[in-house]
C-alpha positions as semicolon CSV with decimal commas, in nm:
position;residue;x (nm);y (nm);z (nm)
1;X;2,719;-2,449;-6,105
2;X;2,711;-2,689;-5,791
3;X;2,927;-2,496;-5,649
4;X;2,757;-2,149;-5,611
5;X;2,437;-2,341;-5,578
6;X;2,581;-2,569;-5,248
7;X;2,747;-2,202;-5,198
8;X;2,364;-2,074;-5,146
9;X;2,249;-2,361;-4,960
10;X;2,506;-2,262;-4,726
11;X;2,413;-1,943;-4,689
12;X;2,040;-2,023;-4,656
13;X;2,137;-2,257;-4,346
14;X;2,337;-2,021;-4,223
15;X;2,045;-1,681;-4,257
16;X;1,788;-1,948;-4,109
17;X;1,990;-2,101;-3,823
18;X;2,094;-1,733;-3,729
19;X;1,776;-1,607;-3,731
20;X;1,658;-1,816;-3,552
21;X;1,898;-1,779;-3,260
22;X;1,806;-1,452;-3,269
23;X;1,454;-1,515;-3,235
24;X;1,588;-1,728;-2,938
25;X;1,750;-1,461;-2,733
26;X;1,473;-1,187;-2,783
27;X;1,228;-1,463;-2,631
28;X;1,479;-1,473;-2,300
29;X;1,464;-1,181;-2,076
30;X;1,868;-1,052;-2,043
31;X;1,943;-1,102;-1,670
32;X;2,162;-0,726;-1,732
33;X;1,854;-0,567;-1,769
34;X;1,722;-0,622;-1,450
35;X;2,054;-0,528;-1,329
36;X;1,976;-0,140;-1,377
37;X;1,682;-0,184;-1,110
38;X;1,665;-0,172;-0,731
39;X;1,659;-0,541;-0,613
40;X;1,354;-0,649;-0,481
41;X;1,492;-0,909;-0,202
42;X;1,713;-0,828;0,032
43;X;1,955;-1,015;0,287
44;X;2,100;-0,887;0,605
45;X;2,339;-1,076;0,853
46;X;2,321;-0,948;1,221
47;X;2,640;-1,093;1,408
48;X;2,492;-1,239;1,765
49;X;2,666;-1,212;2,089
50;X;2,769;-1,604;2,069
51;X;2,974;-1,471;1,750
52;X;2,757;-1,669;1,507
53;X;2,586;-1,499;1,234
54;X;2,183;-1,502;1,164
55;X;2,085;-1,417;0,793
56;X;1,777;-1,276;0,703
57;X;1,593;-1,216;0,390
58;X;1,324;-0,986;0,282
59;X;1,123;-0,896;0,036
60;X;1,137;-0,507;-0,009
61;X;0,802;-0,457;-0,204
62;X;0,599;-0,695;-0,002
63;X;0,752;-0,710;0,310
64;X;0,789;-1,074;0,359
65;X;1,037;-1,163;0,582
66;X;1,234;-1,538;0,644
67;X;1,549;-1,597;0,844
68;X;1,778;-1,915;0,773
69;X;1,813;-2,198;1,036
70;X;1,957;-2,558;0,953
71;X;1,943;-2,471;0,581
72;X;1,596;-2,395;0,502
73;X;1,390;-2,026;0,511
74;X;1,175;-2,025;0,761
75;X;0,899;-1,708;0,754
76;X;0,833;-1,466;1,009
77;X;0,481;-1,474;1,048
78;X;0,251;-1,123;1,023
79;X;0,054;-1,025;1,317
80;X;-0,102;-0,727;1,237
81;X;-0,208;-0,545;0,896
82;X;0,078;-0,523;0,597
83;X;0,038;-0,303;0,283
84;X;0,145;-0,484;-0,039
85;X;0,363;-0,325;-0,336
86;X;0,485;-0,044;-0,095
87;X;0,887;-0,014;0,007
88;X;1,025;-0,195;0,347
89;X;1,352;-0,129;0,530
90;X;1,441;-0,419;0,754
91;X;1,739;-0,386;1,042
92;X;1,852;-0,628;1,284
93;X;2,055;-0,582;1,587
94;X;2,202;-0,834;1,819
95;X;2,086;-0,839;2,173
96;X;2,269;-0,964;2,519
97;X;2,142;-1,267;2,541
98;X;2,265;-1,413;2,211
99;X;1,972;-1,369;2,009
100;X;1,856;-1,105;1,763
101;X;1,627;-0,832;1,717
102;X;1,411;-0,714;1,367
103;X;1,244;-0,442;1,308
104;X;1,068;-0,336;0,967
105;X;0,981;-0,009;0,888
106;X;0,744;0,086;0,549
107;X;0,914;0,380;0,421
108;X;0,601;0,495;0,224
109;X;0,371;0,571;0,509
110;X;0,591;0,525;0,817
111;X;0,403;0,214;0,992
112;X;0,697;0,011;1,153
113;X;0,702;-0,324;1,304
114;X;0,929;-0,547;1,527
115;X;0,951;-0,911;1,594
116;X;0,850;-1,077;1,904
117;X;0,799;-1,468;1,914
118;X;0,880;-1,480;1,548
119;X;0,589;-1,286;1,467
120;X;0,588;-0,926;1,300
121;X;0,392;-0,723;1,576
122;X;0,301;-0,327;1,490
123;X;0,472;-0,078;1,695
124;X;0,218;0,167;1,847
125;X;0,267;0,495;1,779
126;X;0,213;0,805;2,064
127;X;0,284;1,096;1,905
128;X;0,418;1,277;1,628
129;X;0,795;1,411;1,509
130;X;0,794;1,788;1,528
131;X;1,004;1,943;1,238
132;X;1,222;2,227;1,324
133;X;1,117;2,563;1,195
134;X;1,437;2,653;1,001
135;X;1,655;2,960;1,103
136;X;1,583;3,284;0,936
137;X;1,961;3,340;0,713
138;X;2,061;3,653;0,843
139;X;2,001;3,977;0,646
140;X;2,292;4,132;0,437
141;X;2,465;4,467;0,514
């Protein structure tokens, strides 16, 4: 009889203690879920003329923007008006004089930007793209 019954108290500890690390891991989110999902930051390296390599990170849904120098972020400030919860590209390209160039470009509604100063400036726009009327497929015999 002591037996089966230390047998069930065993098995009680056991349903409880496994439960409840259960209960555990449906409170934490599973990191592979968000795996599935476009990332929302982004980093870039542009390689300088000096050979040395800038990184820069970005925040593709806001558009907030940081490159790293002497170990800490340091953010590229906004000149100009930014649209929240929309979808940035940033590119950076390396220019002759050892430094680097950004440019940001909202993919939703087109508005681009590029930095000058370490400030995000707009980037005027003075006309429009013309699409090319598609050629007619020729007719068959």
């Amino acid at each position: 009889m002591k037996k089966v019954s230390i047998g069930l108290v065993c098995l009680a500890i056991v349903g409880v203690l496994s439960t409840e690390v259960f209960a555990k891991g449906l409170a934490k989110p599973n990191r592979s879920n968000f795996l599935d999902i476009d990332p929302v930051f982004q980093l870039i390296t542009v390689r300088k003329a000096n050979d040395a390599d800038q990184l820069i990170r970005f925040n593709r849904r806001t558009g907030v923007t940081s490159y790293l120098k002497k170990n800490q972020w340091r953010l590229i400030k906004e000149d100009g008006r930014r649209v929240r919860n929309s979808l940035y590209q940033v590119i950076a390209t390396a220019d002759s004089s050892g430094g680097w160039n950004l440019y940001r470009l909202d993919m939703l509604n087109g508005d681009s930007w590029l930095v000058s100063s370490l400030m995000w400036k707009p980037i005027e726009e003075t006309g429009y793209l013309k699409e090319l009327e598609p050629e007619p497929l020729p007719e068959p015999p």
